[in-house]
Short mmCIF file of C-alpha atoms in Angstrom, two decimals:
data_model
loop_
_atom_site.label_atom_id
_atom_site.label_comp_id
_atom_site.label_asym_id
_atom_site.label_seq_id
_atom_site.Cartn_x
_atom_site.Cartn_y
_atom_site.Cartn_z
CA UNK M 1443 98.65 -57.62 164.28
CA UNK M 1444 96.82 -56.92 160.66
CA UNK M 1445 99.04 -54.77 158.30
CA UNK M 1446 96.41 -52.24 158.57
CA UNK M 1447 96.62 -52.19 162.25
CA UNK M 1448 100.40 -52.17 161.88
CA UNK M 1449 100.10 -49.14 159.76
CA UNK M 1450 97.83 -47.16 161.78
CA UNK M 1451 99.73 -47.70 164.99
CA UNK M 1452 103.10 -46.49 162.34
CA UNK M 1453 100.43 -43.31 161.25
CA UNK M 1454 99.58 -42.75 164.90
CA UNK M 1455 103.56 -42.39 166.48
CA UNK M 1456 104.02 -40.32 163.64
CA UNK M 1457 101.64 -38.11 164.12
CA UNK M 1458 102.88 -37.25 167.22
CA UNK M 1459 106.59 -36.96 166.71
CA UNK M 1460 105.52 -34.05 164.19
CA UNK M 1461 102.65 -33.00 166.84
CA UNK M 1462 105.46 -32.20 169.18
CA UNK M 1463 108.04 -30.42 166.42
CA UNK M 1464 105.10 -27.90 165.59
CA UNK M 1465 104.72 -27.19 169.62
CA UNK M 1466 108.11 -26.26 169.57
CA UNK M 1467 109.89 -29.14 171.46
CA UNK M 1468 113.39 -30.45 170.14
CA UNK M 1469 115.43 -33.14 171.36
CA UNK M 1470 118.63 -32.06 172.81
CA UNK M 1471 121.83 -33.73 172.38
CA UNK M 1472 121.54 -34.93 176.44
CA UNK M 1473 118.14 -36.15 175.48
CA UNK M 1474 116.25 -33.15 177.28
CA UNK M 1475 113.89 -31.39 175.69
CA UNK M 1476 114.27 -27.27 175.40
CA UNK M 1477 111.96 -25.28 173.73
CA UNK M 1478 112.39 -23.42 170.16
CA UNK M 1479 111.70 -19.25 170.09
CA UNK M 1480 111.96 -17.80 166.48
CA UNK M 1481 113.96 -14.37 167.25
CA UNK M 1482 114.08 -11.61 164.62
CA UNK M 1483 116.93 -9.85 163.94
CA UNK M 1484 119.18 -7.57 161.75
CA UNK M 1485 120.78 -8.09 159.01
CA UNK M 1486 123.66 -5.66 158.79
CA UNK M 1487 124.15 -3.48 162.37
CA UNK M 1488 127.88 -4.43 163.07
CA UNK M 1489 129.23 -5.24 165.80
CA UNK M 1490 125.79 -6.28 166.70
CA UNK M 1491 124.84 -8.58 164.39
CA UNK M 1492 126.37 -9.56 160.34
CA UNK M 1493 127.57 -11.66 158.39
CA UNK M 1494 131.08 -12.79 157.77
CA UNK M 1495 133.20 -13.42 154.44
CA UNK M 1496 132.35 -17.14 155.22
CA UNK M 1497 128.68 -16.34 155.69
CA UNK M 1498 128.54 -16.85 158.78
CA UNK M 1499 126.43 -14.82 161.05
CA UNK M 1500 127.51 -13.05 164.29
CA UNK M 1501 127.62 -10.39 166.30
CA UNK M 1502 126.80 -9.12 170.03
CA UNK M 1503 123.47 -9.93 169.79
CA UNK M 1504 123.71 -13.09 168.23
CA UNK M 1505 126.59 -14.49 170.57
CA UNK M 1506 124.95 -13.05 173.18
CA UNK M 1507 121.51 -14.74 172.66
CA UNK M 1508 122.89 -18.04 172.06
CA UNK M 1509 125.09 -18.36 175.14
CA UNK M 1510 122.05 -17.15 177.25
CA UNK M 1511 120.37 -19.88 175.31
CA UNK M 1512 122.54 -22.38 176.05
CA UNK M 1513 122.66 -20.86 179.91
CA UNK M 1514 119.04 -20.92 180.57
CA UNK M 1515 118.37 -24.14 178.34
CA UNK M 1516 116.22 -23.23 175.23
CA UNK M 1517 116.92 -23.31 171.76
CA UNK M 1518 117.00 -20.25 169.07
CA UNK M 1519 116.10 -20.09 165.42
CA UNK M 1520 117.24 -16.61 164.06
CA UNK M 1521 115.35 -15.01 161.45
CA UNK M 1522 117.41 -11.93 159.75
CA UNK M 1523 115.41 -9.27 158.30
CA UNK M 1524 116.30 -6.30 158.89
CA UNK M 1525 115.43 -4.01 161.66
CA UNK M 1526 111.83 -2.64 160.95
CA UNK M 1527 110.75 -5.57 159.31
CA UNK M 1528 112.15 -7.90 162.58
CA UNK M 1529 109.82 -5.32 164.56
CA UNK M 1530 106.63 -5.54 162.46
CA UNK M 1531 106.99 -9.38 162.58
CA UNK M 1532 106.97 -9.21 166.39
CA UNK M 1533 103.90 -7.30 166.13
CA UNK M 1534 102.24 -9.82 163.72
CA UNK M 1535 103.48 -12.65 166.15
CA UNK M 1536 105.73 -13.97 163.21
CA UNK M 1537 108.50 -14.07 166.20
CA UNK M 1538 108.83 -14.46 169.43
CA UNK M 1539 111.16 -11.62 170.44
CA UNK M 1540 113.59 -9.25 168.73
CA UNK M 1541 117.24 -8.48 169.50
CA UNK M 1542 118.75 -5.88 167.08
CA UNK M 1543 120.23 -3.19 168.58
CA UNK M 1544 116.54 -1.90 169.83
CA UNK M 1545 116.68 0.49 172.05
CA UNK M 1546 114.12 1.11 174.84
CA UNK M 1547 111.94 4.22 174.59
CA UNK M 1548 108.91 5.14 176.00
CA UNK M 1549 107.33 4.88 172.81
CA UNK M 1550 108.26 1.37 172.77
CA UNK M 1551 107.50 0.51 175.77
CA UNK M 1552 103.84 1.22 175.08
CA UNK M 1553 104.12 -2.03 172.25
CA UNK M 1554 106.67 -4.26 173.69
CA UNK M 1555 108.03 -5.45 177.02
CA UNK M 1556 112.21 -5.27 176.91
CA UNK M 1557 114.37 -7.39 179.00
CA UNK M 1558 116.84 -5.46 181.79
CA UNK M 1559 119.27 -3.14 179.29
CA UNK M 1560 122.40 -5.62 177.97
CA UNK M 1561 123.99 -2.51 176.33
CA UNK M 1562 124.18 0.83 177.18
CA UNK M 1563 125.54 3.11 173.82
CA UNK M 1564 126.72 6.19 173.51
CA UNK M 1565 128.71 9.09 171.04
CA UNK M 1566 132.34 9.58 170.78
CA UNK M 1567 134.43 11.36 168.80
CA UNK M 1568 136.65 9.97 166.43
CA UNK M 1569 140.17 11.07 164.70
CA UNK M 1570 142.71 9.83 162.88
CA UNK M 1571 144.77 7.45 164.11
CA UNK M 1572 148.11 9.63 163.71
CA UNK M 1573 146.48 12.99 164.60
CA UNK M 1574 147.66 14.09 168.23
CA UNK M 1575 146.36 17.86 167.88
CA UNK M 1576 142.23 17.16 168.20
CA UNK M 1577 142.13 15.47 171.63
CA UNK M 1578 138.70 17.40 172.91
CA UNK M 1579 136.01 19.55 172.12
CA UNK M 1580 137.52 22.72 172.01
CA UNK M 1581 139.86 21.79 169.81
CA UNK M 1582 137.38 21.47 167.64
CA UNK M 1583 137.47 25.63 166.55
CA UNK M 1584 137.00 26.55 163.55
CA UNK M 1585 137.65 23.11 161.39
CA UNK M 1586 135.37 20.67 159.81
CA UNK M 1587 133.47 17.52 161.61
CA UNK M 1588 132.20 14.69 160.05
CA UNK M 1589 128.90 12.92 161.07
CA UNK M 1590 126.77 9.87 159.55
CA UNK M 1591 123.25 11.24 158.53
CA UNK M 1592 120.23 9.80 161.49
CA UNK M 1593 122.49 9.04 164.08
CA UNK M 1594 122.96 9.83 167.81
CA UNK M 1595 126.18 11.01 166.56
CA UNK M 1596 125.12 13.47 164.02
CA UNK M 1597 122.40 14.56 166.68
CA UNK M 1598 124.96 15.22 169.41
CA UNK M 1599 127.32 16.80 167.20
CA UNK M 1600 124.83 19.42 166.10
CA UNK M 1601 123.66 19.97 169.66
CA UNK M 1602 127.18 20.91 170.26
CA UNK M 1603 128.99 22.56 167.26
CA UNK M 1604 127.39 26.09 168.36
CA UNK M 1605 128.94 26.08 171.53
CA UNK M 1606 132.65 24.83 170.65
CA UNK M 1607 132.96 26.49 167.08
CA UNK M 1608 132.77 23.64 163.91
CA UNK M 1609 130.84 22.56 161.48
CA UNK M 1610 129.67 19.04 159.82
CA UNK M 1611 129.38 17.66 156.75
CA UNK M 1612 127.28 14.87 156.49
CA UNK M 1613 127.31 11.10 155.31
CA UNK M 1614 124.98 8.22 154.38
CA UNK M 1615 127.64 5.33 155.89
CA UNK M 1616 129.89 5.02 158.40
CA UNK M 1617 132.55 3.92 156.31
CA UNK M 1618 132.37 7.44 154.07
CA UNK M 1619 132.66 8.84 157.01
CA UNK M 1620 135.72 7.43 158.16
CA UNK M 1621 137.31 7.95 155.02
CA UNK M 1622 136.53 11.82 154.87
CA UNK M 1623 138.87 11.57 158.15
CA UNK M 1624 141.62 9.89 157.07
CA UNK M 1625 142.06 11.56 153.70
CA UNK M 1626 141.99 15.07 155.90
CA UNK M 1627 138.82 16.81 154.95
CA UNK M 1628 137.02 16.41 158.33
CA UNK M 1629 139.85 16.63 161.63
CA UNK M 1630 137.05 14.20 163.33
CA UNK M 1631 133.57 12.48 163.47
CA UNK M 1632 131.06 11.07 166.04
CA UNK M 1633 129.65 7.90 166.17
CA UNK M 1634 127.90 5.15 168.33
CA UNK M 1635 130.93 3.89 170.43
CA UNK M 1636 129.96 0.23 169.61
CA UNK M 1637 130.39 1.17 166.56
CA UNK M 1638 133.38 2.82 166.27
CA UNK M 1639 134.89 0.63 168.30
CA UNK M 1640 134.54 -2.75 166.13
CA UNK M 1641 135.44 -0.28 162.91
CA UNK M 1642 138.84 0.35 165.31
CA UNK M 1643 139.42 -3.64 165.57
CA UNK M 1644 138.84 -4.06 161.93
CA UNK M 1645 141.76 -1.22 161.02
CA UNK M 1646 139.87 1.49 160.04
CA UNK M 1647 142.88 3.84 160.85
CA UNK M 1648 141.03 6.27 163.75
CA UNK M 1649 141.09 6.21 167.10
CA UNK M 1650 138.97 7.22 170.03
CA UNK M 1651 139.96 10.86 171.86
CA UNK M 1652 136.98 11.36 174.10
CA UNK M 1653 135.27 9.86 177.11
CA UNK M 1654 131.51 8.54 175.86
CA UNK M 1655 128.78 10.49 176.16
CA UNK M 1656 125.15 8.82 177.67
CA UNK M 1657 123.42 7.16 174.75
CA UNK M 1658 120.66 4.98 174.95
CA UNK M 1659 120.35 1.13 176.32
CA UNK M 1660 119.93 -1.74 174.11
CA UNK M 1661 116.90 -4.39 175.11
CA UNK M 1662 115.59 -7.47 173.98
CA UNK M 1663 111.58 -7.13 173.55
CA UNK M 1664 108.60 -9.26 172.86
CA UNK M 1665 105.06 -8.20 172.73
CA UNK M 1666 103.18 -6.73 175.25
CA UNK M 1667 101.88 -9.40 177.54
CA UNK M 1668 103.51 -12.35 175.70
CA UNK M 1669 106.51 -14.81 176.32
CA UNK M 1670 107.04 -13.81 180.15
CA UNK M 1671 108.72 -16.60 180.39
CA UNK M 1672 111.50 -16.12 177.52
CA UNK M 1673 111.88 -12.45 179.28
CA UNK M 1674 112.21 -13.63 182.40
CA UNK M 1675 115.10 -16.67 181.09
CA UNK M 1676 116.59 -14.25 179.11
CA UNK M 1677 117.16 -11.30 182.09
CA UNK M 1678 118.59 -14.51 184.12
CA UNK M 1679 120.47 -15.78 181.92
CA UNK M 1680 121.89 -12.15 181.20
CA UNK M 1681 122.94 -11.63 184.95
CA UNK M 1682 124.40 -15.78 184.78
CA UNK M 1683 127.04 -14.26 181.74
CA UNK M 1684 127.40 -10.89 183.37
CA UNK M 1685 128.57 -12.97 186.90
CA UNK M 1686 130.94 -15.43 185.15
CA UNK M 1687 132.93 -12.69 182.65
CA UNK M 1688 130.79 -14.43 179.78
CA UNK M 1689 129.56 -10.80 178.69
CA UNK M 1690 132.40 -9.15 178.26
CA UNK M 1691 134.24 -11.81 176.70
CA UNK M 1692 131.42 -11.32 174.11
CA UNK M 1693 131.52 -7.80 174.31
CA UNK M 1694 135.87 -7.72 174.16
CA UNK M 1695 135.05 -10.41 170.49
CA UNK M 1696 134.29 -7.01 169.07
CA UNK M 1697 134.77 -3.86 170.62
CA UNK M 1698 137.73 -1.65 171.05
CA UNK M 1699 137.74 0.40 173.65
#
């Protein structure tokens, strides 16, 4: 064979090893072949998905994507940024899906198509961790409540403080929040459960006194009429972890109950 022929043929088995990387096709360790979906994400939504002292990144959403991943046989590349920017590169088609603690509105549902619900939120109410006087609503009477400004929490607490006698005082962070408790100016606060609950694991110093109160699902979405196939892996795979105890081992990783 001539060198240029031997070149050529080299030029031409290149071409399509990279032919098949830009399609999307890896080689797995096994030596099948799964396909690669780009999923935006969050950056900072704990316990759903952040990043660790060691940079690492995890969270619900994260473990839970991978293991249905790794369930169903596809690979995922995760691209963090942020919440509305994760959403408006699903709409560009800069990603194949988005799991970041969306929820699923109607609204939504008019843009994307979401997965079966993995997560089902909801408000509770928060005190400190010593405090055995504020164990419900009523006790509520009269004292101050602390809430986090644009959440489900501060919404429910509002739609409630008429009726059982408080007030709030409102917070840009969770974290202030929690504070304002345990130094004594607030007897309590409300917050996403999920939320709460991996700020309990963590030491935070509260505790949980109420039952949780209907909040909205969580859903994994792509665009309207695109990637039926990584929906329909993903609600499978979903259902695979949900029948072996996979879920809520992920679920357990990182909230208290």
């Amino acid at each position: 064979m001539s060198l240029f022929k031997k070149f050529a043929a080299t030029a031409m088995a290149l071409t399509m090893v990279f032919g098949l990387a830009a399609c999307g096709g890896t080689d797995s360790a096994d030596g099948e072949t799964g396909k690669t979906y780009v999923i935006g994400t969050d950056t900072t939504f704990a316990p759903f998905e952040f990043t660790t002292d060691a940079g690492e990144f995890v969270g619900i959403d994260i473990d839970l994507m991978n293991a249905i991943a790794e369930d169903q046989g596809f690979n995922v590349e995760f691209n963090s940024l942020g919440f509305n920017a994760a959403v408006q590169a699903l709409e560009a088609g800069q990603v194949d899906g988005v799991i970041a603690g969306m929820s699923i509105t109607e609204d939504r549902q008019e843009k994307f198509d979401f997965s079966e619900p993995y997560f089902d939120s909801g408000v509770v109410m928060g005190v400190k961790e010593d405090n055995e006087e504020i164990k419900s609503y009523e006790d509520l009477a009269g004292k101050k409540v602390a809430v986090k400004i644009g959440t489900e929490g501060q919404a429910f607490a509002e739609s409630i403080k008429d009726k059982y006698g408080f007030t709030t005082v409102t917070f840009d962070d969770s974290n202030a929040m929690y504070m304002d408790v345990n130094a004594g100016n607030s007897v309590a606060c409300f917050e996403d459960y999920p939320v709460m609950g991996y700020a309990i694991t963590q030491g935070v110093g509260l505790k949980m006194v109420t039952d949780k109160e209907q909040g909205s699902s969580y859903g994994f979405a792509v665009n309207k009429g695109e990637n039926a196939e990584l929906l329909e892996m993903f609600n499978a795979g979903l259902a695979n972890l949900k029948e072996s105890g996979k879920y809520d081992e992920i679920l357990a990783t990182y909230i208290q109950e």
